[in-house]
XYZ file of C-alpha atoms in Angstrom:
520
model
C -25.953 5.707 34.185
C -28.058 4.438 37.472
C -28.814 0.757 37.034
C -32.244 -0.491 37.290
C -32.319 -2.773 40.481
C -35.521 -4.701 39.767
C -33.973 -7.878 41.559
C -36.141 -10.381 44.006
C -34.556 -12.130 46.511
C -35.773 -15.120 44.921
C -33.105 -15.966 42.729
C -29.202 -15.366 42.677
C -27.900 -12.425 41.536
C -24.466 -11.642 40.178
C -23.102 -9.008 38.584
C -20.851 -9.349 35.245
C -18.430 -7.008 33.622
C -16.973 -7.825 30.370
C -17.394 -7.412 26.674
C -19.931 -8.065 23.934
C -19.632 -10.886 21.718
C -23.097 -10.795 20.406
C -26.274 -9.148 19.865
C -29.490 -10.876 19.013
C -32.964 -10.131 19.060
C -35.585 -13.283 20.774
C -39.044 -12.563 21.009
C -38.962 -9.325 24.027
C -35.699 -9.441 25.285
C -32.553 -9.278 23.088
C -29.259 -12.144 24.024
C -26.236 -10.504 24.735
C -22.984 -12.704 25.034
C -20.711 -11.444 27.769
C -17.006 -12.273 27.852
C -15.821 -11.529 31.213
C -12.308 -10.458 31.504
C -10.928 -13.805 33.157
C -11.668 -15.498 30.036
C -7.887 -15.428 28.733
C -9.021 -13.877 25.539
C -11.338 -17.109 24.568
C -14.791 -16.593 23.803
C -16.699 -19.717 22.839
C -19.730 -21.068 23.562
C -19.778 -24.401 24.271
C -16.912 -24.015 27.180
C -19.407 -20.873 28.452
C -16.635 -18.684 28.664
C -18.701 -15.937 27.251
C -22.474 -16.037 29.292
C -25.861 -15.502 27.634
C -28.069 -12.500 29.158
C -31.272 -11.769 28.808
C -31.999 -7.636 28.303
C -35.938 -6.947 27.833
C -36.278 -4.578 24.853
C -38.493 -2.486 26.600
C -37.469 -2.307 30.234
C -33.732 -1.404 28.969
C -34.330 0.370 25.661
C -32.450 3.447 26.647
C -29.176 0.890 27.679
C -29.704 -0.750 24.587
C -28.348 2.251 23.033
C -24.924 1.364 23.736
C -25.174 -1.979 23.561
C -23.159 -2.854 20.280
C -20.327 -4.972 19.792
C -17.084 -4.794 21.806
C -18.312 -2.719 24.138
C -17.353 -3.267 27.629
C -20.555 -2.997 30.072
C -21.514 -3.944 33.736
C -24.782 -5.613 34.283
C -26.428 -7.106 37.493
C -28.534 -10.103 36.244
C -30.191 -13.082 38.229
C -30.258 -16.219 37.353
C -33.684 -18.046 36.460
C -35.160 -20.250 33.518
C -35.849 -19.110 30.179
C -39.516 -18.953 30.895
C -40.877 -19.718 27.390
C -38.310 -18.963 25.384
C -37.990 -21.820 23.957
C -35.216 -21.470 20.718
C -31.523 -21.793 21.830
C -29.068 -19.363 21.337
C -27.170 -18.877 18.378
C -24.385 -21.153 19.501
C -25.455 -23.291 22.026
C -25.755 -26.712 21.372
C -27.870 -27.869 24.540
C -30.451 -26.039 27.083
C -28.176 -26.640 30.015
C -26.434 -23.271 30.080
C -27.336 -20.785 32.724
C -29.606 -18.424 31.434
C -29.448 -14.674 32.924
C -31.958 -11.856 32.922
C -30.588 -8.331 33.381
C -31.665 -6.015 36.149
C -29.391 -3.278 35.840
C -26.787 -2.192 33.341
C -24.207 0.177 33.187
C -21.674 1.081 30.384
C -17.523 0.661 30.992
C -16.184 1.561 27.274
C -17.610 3.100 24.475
C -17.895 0.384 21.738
C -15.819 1.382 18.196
C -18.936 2.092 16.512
C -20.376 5.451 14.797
C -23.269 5.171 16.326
C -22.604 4.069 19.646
C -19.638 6.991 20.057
C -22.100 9.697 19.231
C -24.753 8.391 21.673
C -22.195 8.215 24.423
C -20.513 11.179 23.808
C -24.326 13.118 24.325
C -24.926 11.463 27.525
C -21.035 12.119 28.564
C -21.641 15.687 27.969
C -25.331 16.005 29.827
C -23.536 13.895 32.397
C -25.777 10.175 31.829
C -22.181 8.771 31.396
C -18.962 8.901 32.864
C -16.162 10.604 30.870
C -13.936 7.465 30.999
C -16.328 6.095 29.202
C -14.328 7.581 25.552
C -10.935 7.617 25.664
C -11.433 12.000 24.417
C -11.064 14.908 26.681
C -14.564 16.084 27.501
C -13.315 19.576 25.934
C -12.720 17.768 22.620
C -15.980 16.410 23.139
C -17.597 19.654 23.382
C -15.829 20.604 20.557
C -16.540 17.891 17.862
C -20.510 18.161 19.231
C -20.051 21.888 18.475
C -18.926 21.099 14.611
C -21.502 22.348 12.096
C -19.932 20.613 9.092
C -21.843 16.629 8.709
C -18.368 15.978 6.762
C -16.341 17.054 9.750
C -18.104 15.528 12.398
C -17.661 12.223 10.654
C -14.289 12.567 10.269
C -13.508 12.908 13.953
C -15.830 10.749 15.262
C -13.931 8.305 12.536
C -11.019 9.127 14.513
C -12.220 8.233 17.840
C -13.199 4.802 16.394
C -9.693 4.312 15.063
C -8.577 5.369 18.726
C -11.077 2.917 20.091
C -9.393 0.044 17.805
C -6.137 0.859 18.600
C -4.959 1.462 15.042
C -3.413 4.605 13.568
C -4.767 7.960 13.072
C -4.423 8.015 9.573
C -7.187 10.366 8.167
C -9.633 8.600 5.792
C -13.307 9.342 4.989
C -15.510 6.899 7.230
C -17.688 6.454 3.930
C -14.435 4.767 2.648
C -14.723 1.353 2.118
C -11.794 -1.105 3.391
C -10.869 -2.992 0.064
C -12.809 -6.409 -0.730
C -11.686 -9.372 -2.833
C -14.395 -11.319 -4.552
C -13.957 -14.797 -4.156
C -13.868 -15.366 -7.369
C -10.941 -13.135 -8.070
C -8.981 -15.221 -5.248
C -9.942 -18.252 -7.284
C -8.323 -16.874 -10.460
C -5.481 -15.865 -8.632
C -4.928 -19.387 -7.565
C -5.407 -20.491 -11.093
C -3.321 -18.611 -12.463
C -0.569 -19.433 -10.405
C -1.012 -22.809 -11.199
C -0.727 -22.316 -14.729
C 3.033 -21.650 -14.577
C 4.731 -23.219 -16.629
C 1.682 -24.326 -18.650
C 1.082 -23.450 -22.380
C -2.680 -21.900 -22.848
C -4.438 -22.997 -25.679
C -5.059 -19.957 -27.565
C -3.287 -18.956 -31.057
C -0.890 -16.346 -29.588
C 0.540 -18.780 -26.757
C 3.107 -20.490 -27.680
C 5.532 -20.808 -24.887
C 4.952 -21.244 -21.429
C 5.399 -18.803 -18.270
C 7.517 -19.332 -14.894
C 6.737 -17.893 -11.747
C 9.950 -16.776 -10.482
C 11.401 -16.085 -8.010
C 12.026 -12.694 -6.167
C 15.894 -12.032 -4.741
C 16.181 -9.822 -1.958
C 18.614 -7.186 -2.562
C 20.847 -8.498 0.620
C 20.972 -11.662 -1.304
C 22.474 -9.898 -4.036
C 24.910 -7.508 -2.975
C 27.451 -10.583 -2.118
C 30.816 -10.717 -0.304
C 32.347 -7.365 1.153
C 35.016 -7.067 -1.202
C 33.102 -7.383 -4.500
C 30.800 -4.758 -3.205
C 31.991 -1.280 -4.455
C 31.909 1.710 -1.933
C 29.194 4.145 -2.333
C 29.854 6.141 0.551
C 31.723 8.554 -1.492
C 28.196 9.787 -3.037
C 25.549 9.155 -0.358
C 26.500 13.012 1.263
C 25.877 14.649 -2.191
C 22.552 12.657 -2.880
C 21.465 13.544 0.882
C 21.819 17.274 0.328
C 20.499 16.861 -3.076
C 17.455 15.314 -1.980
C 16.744 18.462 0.094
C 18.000 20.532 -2.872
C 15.688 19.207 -5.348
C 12.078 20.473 -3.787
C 9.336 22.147 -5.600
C 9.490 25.845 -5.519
C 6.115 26.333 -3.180
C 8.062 24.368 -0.608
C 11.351 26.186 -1.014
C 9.294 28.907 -0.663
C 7.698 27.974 2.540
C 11.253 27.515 4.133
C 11.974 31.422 3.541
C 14.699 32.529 6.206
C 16.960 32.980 9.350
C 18.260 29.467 8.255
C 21.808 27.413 8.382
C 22.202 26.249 4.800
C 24.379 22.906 4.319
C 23.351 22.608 0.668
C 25.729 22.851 -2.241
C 23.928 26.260 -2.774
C 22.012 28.082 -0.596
C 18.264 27.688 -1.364
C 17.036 25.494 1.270
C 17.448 24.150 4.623
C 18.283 20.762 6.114
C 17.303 21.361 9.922
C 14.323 23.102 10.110
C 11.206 22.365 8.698
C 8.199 25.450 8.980
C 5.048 23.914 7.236
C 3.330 20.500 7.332
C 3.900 20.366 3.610
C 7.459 20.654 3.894
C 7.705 18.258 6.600
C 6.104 15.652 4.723
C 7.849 16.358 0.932
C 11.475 16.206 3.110
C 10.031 13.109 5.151
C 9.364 11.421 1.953
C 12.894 12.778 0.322
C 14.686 11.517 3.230
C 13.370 8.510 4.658
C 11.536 6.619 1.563
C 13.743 8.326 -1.937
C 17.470 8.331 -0.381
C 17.301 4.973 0.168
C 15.727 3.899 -3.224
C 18.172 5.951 -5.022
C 21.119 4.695 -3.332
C 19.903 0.869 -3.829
C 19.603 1.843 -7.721
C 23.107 3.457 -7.651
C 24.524 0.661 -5.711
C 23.071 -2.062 -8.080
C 24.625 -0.268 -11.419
C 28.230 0.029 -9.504
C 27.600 -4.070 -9.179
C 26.324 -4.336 -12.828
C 28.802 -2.199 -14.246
C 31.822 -4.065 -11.967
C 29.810 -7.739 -13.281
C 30.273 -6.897 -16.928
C 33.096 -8.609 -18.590
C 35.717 -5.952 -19.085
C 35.122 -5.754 -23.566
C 31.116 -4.752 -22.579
C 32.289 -2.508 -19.580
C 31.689 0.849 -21.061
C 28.318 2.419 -19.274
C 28.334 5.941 -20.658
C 24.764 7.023 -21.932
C 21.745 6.176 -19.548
C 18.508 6.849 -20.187
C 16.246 7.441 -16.961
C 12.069 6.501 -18.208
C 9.979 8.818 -16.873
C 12.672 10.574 -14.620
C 10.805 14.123 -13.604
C 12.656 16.271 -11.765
C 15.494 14.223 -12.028
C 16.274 12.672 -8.185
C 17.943 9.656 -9.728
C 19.154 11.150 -12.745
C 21.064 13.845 -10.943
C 22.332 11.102 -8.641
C 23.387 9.146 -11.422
C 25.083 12.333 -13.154
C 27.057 12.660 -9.973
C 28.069 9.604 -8.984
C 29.437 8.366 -12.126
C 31.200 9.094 -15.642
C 28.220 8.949 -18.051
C 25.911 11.302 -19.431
C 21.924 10.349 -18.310
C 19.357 11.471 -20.661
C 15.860 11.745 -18.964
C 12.367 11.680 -20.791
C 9.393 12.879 -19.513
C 5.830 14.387 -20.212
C 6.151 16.858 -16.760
C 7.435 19.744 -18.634
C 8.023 21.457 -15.422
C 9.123 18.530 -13.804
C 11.502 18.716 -16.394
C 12.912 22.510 -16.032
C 13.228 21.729 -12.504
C 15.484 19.250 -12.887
C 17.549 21.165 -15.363
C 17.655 24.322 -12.733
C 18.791 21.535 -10.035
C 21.390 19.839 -12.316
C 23.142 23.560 -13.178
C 23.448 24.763 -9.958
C 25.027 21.148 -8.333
C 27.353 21.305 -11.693
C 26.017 18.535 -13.942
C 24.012 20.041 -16.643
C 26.792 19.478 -19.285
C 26.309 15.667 -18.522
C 22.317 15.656 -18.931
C 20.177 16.036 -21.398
C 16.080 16.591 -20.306
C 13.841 15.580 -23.219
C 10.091 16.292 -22.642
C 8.456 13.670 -25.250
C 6.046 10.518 -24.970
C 8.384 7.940 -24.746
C 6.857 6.254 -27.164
C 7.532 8.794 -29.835
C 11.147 9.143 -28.357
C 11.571 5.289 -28.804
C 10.365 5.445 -32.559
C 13.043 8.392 -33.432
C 16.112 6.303 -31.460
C 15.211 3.260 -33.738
C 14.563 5.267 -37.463
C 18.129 7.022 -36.375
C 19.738 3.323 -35.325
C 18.246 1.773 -38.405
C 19.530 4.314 -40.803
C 22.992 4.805 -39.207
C 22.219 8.288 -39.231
C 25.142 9.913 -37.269
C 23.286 11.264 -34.141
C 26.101 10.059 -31.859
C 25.490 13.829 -30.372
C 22.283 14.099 -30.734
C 21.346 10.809 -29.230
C 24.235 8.369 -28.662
C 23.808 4.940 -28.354
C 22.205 3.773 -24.893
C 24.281 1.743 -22.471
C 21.787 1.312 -19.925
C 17.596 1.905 -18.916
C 16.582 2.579 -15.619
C 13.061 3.894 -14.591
C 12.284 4.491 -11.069
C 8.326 3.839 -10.672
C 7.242 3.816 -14.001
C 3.687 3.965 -14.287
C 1.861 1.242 -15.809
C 2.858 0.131 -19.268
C 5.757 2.786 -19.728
C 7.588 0.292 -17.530
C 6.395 -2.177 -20.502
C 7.731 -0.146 -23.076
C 11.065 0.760 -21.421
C 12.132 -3.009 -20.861
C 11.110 -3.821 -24.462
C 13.392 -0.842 -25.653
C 16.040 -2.075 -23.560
C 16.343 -5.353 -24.804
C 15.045 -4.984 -28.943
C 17.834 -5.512 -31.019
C 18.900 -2.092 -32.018
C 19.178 -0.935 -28.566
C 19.738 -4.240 -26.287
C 21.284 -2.900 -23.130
C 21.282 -3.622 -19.364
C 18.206 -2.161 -17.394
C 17.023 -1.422 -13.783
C 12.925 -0.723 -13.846
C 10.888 -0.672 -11.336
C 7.258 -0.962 -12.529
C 4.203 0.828 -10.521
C 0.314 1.590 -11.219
C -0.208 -1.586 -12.721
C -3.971 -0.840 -13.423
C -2.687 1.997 -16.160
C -2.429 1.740 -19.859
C -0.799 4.906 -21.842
C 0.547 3.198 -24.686
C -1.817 0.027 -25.160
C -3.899 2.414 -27.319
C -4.300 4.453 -30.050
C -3.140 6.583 -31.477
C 0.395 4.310 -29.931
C 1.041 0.847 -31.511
C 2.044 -0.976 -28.601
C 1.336 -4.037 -27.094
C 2.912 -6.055 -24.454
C 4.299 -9.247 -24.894
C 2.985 -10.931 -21.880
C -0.397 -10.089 -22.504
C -1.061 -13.384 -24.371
C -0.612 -15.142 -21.461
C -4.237 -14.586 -20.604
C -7.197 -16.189 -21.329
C -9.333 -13.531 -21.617
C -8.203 -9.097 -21.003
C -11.127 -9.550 -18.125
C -8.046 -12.114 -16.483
C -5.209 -9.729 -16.790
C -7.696 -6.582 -15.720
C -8.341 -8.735 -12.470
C -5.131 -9.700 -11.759
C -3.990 -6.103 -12.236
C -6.335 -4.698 -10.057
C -5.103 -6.829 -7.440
C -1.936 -5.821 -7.437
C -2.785 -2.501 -6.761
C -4.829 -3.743 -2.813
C -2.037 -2.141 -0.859
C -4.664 -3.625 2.476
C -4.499 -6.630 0.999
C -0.372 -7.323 0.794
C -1.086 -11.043 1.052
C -2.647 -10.890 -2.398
C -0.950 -7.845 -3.991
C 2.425 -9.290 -3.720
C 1.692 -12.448 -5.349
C -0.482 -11.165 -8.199
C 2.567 -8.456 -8.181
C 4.913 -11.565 -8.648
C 2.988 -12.860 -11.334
C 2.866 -9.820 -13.909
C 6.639 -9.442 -13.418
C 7.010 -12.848 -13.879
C 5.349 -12.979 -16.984
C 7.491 -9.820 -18.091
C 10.874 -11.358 -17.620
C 10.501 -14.601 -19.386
C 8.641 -13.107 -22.256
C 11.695 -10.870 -22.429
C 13.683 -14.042 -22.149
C 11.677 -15.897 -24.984
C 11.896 -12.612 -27.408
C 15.910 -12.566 -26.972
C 18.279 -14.976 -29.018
C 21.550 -14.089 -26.753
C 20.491 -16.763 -24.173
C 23.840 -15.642 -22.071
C 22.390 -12.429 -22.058
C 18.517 -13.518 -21.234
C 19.264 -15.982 -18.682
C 20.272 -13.254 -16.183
C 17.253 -11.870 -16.424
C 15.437 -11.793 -13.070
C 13.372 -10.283 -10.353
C 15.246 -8.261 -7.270
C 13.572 -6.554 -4.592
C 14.561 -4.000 -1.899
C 12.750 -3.183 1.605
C 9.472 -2.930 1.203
C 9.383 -0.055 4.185
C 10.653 2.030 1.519
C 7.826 1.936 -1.494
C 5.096 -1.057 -1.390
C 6.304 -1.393 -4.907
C 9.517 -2.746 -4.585
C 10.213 -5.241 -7.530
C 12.889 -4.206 -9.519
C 13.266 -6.009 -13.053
C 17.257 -6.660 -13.672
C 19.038 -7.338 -16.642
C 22.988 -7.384 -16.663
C 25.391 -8.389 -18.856
């Protein structure tokens, strides 16, 4: 854009090039503060690394348009007094500064705003601006002004923003909030840490909880030789990671394929649709790896056990679906696993997958609220009924992401007294509540370590801010610590309860990455 040259010679004139710190209106003229780019990255005002100038609202209102903050502009100014203007700028602590009045301005870089990027990218395409300007193609340009769709254009302009910022070009509505925390909310969080170990004074508290503390699973897995080999097993779960795929994406893979499979239905080297790119991507990179940390750490539990107790031969997987770990499990080890689920055709799925890799004989799939299926292990326990075929007595619990309070319900099933086993769960979806309600009769122990439900509904919804990980993992930390010693404090085998604890793997593989444990 030509720059207005309205300069006299009598005053200095300089020309600055940096960014925007600042945008205030005074009386005509609105402040900008510059930060020129010798600045080192500091922009304060009382060193004057950043440099107040002076843009008259009406002389420059079509400049103006740009003018937002973080964007990178040239402007010739001169140097004079503040004729009248008599209120400092937001800042400035004395009148001493130079003061600067702009007499031409032109613009470097598009500033990440909305606003500003669609004003720019008219004038780059009717030539006011130079196409350097936005870091876009001036074909893309013409092809996001061309976009009839409101919805669409946002979108991509969102995406030159996030471009702009640097960050990644992960596609979100721009009408999407980024997550807030009310500063109240941080205050409970605070207070409620501090309450550890502190009994509340309401009628169902009666023993205090302990924030405790979360083992890495390399501080676990111990010496070399007391760590068993899984290597034997990680080839099969590979292949049955890629075996185990819905049918639509099966589907999608069609042929003129090399199959590496135990059978032949899908292929492990190319990929032909998005979708299957990103349900192998997750398979691969993010489930593997959680499945062989859960079949490493029952190999440990199993080889921990005193030798009488040893004897891990019925497992029941909570909430298993289509049976990733279950199959694993079935695979890797002498037992028979025993997975219940809602997903009826989560459910057949699995049962397909576990014929045709060989282990159907050694799994049973049971599509029931796990609730119910609790209630009918128990009546047959309590009765001695003989259902050691129907439903023999469970050895261990594991539950991979289990959403809400079915991770609640599992850990109490694993350690009441007519089941009391070891168990692996990994809770997730914290905010959800299946079985806290009628027409279910259950209700989690370490709920009465709350003041009020508005506490634990606060809390909860914290640990869901996957923006926020500063916060989530700490109010994360505190609902599982709460679950492990109320399990602790319900148990009278204090051998057994005190090696109850919290483990973690990598968090690059699932933002929810605490893992109960419970060994023998």
């Amino acid at each position: 854009m030509t720059a207005k040259d309205n300069d006299t010679t009598n005053y200095k004139s300089i020309v600055l090039e940096g960014r925007i710190l600042r945008k205030k209106k005074r009386y005509d003229y609105f402040v900008l503060a510059v930060k020129e780019d010798d600045s080192n990255g500091e922009a304060t005002y009382m060193n004057y690394k950043s440099k107040d100038v002076y843009v008259h609202c009406k002389q420059f209102e079509t400049e103006l348009e740009f003018c937002y903050l973080e964007a990178i502009i040239r402007v010739k100014c001169r140097e004079g007094e503040k004729e009248g203007l008599l209120l400092l700028t937001p800042g400035r602590q004395d009148n001493s500064a130079p003061v600067y009045y702009a007499t031409g301005m032109d613009l470097v870089y598009c500033a990440p705003n909305p606003i500003a990027i669609q004003y720019v990218m008219a004038g780059v395409l009717d030539g006011r601006f130079e196409e350097w300007t936005l870091p876009v193609p001036k074909s893309n340009l013409v092809s996001i002004s061309q976009l009839e769709s409101p919805r669409e254009k946002r979108l991509e302009v969102a995406k030159v923003v996030r471009q702009l910022k640097g960050e990644s070009q992960v596609e979100r509505d721009p009408r999407q909030r980024k997550p807030r925390v009310k500063l109240c909310d941080l205050e409970l969080l605070e207070a409620v840490e501090e309450r550890s170990g502190v009994v509340l004074e309401t009628e169902y508290d009666d023993a205090p909880w302990i924030l405790q503390t979360i083992i890495h699973c390399e501080e676990v897995i111990g010496s070399a030789e007391n760590k068993k080999s899984s290597e034997s097993i990680i080839d099969v779960v590979s292949d049955l990671n890629l075996l185990n795929l819905p049918d639509s994406v099966k589907e999608e893979e069609s042929t003129s394929m090399s199959h590496s499979c135990p059978c032949s239905c899908v292929d492990n080297t190319t990929t032909t649709t998005k979708k299957t790119q990103t349900r192998i991507g997750y398979m691969m990179k993010k489930k593997q790896p959680q499945i062989q940390w859960m079949l490493d750490r029952i190999q440990r539990l199993s080889s921990n056990m005193p030798h009488s107790k040893n004897n891990i031969k019925h497992i029941v997987d909570v909430g298993g679906g289509r049976g990733d770990l279950g199959i694993a499990m079935a695979l890797a080890f002498d037992v028979h696993v025993t997975i219940v689920d809602l997903n009826e055709s989560s459910l057949r799925a699995g049962q397909e997958c576990a014929e045709k890799v060989g282990v159907a004989d050694h799994m049973s799939f049971v599509h029931a609220n796990f609730y119910d299926f609790v209630q009918k292990y128990n009546n047959a326990r309590s009765n001695d009924d003989p259902i050691q075929t129907v439903l023999p007595k469970v050895d261990l619990v594991v539950a991979l992401h289990a959403c809400g309070d079915l991770s609640d319900l599992a850990l109490s099933f694993a350690t009441e007294t007519l089941c009391r086993c070891p168990f692996l769960i990994c809770p997730c979806c914290y905010t959800k509540r299946f079985f806290s309600s009628p027409p279910n009769d259950f209700t989690p122990s370490w709920y009465r370590h709350w003041q009020t439900p508005e506490e634990r509904q606060v809390i909860s919804r914290l640990a869901e801010l996957n923006d926020l990980p500063h916060v989530r993992d700490r109010a994360i930390r505190i609902i599982n610590s709460m679950r492990i010693v109320e399990c602790r404090n319900d148990d009278e085998d204090d051998d057994w309860s005190s090696s109850f604890r919290l483990e973690e793997y990598e968090n690059k593989l699932s933002l929810r990455n605490v893992v109960l444990v419970g060994d023998r």
